[in-house]
Short mmCIF file of C-alpha atoms and ligand atoms in Angstrom, two decimals:
data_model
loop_
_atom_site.label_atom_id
_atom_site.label_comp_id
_atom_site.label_asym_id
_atom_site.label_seq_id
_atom_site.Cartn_x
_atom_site.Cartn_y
_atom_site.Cartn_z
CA UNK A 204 0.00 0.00 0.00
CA UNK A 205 1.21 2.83 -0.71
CA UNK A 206 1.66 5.54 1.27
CA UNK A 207 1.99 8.69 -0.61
CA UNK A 208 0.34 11.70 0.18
CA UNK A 209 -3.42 11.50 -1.64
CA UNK A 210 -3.94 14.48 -2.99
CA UNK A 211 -7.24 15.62 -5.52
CA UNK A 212 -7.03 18.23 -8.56
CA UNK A 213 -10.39 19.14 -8.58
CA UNK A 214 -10.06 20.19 -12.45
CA UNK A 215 -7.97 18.64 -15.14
CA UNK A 216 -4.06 20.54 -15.13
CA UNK A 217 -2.16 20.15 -18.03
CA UNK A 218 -0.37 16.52 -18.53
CA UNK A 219 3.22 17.89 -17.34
CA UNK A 220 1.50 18.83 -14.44
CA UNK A 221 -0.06 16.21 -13.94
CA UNK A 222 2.49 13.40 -14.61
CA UNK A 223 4.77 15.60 -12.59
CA UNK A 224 2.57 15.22 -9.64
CA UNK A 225 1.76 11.33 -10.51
CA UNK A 226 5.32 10.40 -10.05
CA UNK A 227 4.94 12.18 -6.22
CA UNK A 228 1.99 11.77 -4.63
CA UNK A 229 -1.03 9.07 -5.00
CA UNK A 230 -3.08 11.75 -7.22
CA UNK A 231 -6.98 11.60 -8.30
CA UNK A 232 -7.75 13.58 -11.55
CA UNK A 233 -11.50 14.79 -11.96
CA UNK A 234 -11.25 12.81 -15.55
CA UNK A 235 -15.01 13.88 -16.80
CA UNK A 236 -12.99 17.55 -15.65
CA UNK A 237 -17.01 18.97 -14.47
CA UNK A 238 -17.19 21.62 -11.52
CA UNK A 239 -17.54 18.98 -8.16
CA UNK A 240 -20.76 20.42 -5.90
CA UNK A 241 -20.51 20.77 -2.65
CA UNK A 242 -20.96 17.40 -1.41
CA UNK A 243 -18.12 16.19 -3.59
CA UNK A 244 -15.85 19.39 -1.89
CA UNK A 245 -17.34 18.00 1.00
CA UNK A 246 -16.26 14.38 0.70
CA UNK A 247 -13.06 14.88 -0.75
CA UNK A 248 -12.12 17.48 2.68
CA UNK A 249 -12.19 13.85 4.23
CA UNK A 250 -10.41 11.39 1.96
CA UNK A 251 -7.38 13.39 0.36
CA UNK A 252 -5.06 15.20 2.29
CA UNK A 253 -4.87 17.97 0.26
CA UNK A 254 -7.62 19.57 -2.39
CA UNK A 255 -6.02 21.77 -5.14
CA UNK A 256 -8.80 23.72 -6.02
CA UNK A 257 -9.64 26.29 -8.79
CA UNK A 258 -11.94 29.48 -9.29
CA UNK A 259 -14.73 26.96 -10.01
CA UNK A 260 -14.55 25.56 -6.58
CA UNK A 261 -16.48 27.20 -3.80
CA UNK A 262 -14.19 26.31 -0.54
CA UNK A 263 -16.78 27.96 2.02
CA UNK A 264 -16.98 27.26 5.61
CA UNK A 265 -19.77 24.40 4.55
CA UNK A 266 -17.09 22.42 2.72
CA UNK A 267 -14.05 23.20 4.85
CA UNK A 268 -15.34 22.28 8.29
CA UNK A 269 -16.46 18.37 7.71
CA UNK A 270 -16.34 16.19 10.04
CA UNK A 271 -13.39 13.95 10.34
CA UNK A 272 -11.30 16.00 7.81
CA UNK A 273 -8.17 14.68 6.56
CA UNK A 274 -7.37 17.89 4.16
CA UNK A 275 -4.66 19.84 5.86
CA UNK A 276 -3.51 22.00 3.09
CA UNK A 277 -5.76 23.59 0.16
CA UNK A 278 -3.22 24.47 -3.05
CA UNK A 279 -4.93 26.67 -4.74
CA UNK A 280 -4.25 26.27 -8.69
CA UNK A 281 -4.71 30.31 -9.19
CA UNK A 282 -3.47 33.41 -7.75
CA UNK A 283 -6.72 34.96 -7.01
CA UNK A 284 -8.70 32.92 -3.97
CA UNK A 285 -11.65 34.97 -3.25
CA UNK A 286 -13.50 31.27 -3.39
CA UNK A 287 -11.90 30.00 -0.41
CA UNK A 288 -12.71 31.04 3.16
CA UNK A 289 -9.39 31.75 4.44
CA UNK A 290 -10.75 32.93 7.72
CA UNK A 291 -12.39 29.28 8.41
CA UNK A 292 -9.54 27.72 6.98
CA UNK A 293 -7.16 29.69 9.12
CA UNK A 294 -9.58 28.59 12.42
CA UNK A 295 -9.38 25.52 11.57
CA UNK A 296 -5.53 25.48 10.86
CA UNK A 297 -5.97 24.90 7.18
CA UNK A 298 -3.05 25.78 5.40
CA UNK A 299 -3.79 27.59 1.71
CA UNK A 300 -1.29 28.57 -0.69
CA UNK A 301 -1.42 29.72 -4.30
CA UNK A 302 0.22 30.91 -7.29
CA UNK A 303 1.61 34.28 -7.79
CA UNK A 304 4.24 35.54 -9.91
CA UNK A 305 3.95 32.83 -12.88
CA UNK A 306 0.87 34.26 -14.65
CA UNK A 307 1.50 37.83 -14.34
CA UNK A 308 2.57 38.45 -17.86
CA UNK A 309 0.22 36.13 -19.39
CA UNK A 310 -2.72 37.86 -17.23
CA UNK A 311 -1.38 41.44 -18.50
CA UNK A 312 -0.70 40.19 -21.78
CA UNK A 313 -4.72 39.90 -21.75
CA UNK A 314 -5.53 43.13 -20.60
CA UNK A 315 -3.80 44.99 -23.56
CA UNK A 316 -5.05 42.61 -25.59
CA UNK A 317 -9.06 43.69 -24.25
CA UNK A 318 -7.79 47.14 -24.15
CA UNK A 319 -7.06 46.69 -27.81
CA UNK A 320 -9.81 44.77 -29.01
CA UNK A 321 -12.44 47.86 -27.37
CA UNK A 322 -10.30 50.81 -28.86
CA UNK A 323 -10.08 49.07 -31.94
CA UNK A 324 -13.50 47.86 -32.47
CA UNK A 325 -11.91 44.66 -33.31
CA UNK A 326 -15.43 42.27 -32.20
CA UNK A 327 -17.47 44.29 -33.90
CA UNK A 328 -15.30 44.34 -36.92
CA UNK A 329 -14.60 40.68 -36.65
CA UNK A 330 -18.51 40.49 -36.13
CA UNK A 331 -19.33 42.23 -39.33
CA UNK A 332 -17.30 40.32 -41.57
CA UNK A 333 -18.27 36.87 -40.53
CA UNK A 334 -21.85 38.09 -40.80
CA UNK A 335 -21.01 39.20 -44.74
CA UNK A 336 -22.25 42.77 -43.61
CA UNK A 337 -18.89 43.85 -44.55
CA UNK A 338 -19.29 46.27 -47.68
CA UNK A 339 -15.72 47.70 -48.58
CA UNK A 340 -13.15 50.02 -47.18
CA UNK A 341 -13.97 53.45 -46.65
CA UNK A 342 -12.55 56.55 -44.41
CA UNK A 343 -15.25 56.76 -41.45
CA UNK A 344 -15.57 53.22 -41.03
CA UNK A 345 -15.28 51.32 -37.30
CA UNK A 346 -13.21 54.16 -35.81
CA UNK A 347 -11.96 53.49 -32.56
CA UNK A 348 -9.55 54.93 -30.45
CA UNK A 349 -5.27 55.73 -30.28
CA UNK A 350 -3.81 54.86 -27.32
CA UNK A 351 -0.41 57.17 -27.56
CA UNK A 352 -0.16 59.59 -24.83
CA UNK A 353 -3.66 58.45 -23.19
CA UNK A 354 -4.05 57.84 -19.91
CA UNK A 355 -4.14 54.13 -18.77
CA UNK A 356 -5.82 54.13 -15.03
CA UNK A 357 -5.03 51.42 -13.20
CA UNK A 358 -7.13 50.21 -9.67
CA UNK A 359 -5.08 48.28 -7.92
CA UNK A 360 -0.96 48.68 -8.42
CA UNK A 361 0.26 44.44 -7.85
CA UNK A 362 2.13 42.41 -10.05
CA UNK A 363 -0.57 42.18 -12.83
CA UNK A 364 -1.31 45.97 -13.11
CA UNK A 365 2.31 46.98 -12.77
CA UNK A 366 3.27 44.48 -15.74
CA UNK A 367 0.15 46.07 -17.34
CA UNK A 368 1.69 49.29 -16.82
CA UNK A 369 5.29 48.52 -18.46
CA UNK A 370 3.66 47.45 -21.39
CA UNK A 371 0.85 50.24 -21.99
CA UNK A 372 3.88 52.63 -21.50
CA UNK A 373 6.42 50.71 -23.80
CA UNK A 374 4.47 49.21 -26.68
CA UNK A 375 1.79 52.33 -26.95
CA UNK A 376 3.39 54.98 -25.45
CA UNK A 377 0.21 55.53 -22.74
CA UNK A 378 0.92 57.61 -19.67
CA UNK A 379 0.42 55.43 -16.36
CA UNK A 380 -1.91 56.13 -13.37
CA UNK A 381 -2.65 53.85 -10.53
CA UNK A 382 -4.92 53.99 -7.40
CA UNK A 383 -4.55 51.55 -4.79
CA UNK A 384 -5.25 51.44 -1.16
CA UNK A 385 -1.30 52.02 -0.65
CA UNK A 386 0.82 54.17 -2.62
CA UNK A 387 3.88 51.73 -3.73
CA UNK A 388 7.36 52.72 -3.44
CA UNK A 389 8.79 55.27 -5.58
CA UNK A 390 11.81 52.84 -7.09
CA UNK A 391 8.59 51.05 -8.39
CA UNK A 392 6.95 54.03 -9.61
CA UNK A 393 9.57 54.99 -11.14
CA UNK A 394 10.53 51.83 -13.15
CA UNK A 395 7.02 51.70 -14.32
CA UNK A 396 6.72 55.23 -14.70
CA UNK A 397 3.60 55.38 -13.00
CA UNK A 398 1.92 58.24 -11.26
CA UNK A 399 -0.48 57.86 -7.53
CA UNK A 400 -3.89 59.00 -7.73
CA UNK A 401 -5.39 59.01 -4.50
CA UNK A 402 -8.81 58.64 -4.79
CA UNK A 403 -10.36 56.11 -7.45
CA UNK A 404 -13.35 58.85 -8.28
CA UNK A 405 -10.56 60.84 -9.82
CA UNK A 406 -8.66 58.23 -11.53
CA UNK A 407 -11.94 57.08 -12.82
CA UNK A 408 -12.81 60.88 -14.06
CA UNK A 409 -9.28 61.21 -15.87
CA UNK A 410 -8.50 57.55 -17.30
CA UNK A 411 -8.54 57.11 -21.23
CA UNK A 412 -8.72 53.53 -20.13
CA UNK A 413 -9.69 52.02 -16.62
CA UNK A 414 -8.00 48.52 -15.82
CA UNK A 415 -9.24 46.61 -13.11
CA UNK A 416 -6.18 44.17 -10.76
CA UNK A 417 -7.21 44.83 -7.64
CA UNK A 418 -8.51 41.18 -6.01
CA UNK A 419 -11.69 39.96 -5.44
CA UNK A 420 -14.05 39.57 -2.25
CA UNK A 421 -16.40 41.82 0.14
CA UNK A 422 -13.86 44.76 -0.02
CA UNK A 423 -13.95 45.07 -3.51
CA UNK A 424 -17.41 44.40 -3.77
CA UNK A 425 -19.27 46.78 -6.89
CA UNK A 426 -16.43 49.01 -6.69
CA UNK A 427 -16.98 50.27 -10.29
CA UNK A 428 -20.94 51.21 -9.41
CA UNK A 429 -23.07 53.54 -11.19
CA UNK A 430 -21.63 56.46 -9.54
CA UNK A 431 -18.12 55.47 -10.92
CA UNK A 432 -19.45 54.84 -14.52
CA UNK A 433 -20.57 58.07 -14.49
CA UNK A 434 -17.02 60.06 -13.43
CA UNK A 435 -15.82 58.35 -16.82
CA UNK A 436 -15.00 59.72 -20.19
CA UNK A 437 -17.56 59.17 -22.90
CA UNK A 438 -14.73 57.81 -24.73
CA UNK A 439 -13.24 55.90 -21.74
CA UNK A 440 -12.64 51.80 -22.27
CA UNK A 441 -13.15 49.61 -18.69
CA UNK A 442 -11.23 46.68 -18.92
CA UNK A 443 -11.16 43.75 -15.91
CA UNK A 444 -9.28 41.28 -15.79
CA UNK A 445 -9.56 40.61 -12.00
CA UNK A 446 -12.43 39.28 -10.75
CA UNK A 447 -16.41 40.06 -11.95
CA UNK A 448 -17.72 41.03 -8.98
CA UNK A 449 -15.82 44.09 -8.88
CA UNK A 450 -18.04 45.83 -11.06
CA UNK A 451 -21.54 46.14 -11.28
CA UNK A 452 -22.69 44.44 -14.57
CA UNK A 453 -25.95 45.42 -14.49
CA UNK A 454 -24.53 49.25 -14.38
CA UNK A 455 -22.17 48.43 -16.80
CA UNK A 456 -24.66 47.03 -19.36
CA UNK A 457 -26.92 50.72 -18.33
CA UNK A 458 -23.66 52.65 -18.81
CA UNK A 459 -22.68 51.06 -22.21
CA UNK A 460 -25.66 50.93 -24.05
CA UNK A 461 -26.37 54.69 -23.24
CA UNK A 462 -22.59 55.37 -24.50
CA UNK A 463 -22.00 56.88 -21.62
CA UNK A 464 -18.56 55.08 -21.50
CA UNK A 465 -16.96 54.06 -24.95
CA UNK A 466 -16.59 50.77 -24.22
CA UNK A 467 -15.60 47.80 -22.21
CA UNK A 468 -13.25 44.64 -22.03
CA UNK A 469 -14.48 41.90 -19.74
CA UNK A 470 -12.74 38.29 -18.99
CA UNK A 471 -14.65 37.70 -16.00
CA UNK A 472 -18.25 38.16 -14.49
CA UNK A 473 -20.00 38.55 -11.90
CA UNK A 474 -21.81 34.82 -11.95
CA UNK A 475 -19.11 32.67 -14.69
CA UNK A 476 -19.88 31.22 -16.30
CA UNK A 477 -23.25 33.53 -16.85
CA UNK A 478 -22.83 36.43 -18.52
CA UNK A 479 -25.51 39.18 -18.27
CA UNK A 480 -27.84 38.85 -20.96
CA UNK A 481 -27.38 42.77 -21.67
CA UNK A 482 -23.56 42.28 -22.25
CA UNK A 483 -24.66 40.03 -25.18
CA UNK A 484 -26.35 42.48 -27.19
CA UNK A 485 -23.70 45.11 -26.70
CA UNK A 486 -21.50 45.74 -29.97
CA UNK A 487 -19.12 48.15 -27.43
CA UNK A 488 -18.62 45.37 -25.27
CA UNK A 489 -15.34 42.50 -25.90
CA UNK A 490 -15.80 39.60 -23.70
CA UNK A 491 -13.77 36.77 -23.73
CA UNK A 492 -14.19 33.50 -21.10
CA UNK A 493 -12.13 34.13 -18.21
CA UNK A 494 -8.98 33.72 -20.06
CA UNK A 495 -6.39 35.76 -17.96
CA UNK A 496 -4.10 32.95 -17.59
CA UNK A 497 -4.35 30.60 -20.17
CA UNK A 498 -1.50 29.98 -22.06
CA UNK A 499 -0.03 26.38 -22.07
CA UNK A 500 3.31 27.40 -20.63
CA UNK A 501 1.84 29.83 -17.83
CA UNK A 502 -0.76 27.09 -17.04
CA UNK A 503 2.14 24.72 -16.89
CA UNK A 504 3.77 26.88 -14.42
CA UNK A 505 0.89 27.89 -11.91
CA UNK A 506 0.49 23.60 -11.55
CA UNK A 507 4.57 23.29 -11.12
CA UNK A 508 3.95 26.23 -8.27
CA UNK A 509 1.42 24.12 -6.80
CA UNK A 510 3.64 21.38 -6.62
CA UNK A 511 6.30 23.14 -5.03
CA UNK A 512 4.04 24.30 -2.13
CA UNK A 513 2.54 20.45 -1.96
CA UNK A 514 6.23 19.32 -1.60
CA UNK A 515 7.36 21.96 0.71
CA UNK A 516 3.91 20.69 3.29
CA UNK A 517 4.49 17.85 3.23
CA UNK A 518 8.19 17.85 3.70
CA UNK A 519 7.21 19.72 7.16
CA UNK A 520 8.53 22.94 5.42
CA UNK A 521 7.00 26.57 5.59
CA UNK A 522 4.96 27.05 2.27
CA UNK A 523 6.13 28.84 -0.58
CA UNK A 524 3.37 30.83 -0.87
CA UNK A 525 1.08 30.63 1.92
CA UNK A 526 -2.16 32.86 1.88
C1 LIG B 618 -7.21 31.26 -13.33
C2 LIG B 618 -7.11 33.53 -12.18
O1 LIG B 618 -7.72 31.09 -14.60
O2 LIG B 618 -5.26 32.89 -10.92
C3 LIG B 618 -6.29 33.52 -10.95
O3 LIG B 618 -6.67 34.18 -9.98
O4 LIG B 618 -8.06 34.23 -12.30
C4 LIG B 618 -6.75 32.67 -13.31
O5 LIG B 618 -5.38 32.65 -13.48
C5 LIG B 618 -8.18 30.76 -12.36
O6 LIG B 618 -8.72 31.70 -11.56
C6 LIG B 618 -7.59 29.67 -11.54
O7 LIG B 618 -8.22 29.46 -10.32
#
């Protein structure tokens, strides 16, 4: 009998990963790869010894405090973990890690490209042409918006929004603003060129193009409300990449269709994998299905993180990245 560490991936990781992991631990894949329900999250908290969940997982209190649990560490396959009740898990001396660092580029990478696809038009113009409503080139048709020398406003200033910011400012020549509940350190500012803003009304009011990378959860709650909408620039692009929740999508779909913002670029929502009806019908909106991350080599990478934090437990070590 073997007696390996069991551990359950609750989705299916890439085959490196996964093979990787094989040849360490006695591992259980998810093979039909479906969202488990709570009484699966439930029943796994007592047969594995650790759960590496995902965004699709709902780790509440429900799930983590099961009688006769054997789970003593969640790995997290994602940097984000508003999904997991870290305050239960902490109470019940849980241990949680996840994966930063290894999908910041990919993750910004994404947010120019939304930025791009909404100041370019490039849905609707993709849209158009697939539909055969395309009629011929002329001067006034699908004009979007430059980016050089506009203001990119960033809410939030961590690893994904400063990587954000580097690129905006290299590859388009944008000017950088952040807000975030700290001001960061000036050797930081400086290398990404980026100016404080310290209150998000204002940033929203002067932003050319409003990226969200702050993280998700109560304090973040509907921070881009009506109100905020409303500060923007009729020309002004929202893009989020962080979690759905952040903004209000019912606001957003108000704020859009009245053109009182130019447009938006969404990879996550507020109820994934819903989308809100009204986002559908909106030619001014880009959205794309929580993509942030997915690239083979960066999804390679945040599994190898989770194995390093899985071999660092249980080795008796302190986590790598421990939440
Ligand atoms: C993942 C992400 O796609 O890491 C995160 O927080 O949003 C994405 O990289 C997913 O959330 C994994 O849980």
């Amino acid at each position: 009998m073997s007696q390996r560490p069991r551990i359950l991936l609750t989705r299916r990781w890439t085959r490196e990963v996964e093979q990787y992991l094989a040849d360490r631990f006695e591992v259980t894949l998810n093979e039909p790869d479906q969202p488990l329900d709570a009484e699966a999250l439930r029943a796994a908290m007592r047969e594995y010894d650790a759960l590496c969940p995902t965004v699709t997982d709902r780790i509440d209190a429900a799930v983590l405090d099961v009688p006769d649990r054997r789970v003593r560490l969640i790995g997290n396959f994602g940097v984000g973990f508003n999904h997991i009740d870290i305050a239960t898990a902490k109470r019940l001396g849980i241990q949680v890690s996840n994966t930063p660092d290894v999908l910041t580029e990919a993750t910004a990478d994404l947010a120019i490209l939304l930025m791009l696809m909404a100041t370019r038009r490039a849905g609707e113009g993709e849209r158009e042409l697939r539909a055969g409503r395309w009629t011929g080139w002329r001067p006034t048709h699908l004009l979007g918006q430059g980016l050089s020398g506009k203001v990119m406003g960033l809410v939030g200033f961590g690893r994904i929004a400063q990587a954000t910011a580097r690129k905006a400012h290299a590859a388009f020549g944008m000017q950088i603003a952040y807000y975030g509940r700290r001001r960061a350190d000036a050797a930081i500012e400086q290398q990404t060129g980026a100016r404080y803003v310290a209150s998000l009304d204002a940033l929203a009011a002067e932003a050319d193009v409003l990226s969200l990378h702050c993280p998700g959860g109560a304090e973040t709650f509907h921070l881009i409300d009506a109100a905020r909408l409303a500060r923007m620039k009729p020309t002004a692009v929202l893009v989020n990449t962080a979690r759905g929740p952040v903004v209000d999508e019912a606001a957003l779909v108000q704020a859009l269709a009245a053109r009182r913002i130019g447009g938006a670029g969404l990879d996550v929502y507020e109820e994934e994998p819903r989308v809100h009806p009204g986002l559908l019908q909106l030619e001014n909106a880009v959205l794309l299905p929580h993509l942030g991350s997915a690239t083979e080599q960066t999804r390679t990478a945040m599994g190898m993180r989770v194995a390093v934090n899985l071999e660092a437990f249980f080795a008796g070590q302190p986590l790598r990245d421990p939440v």
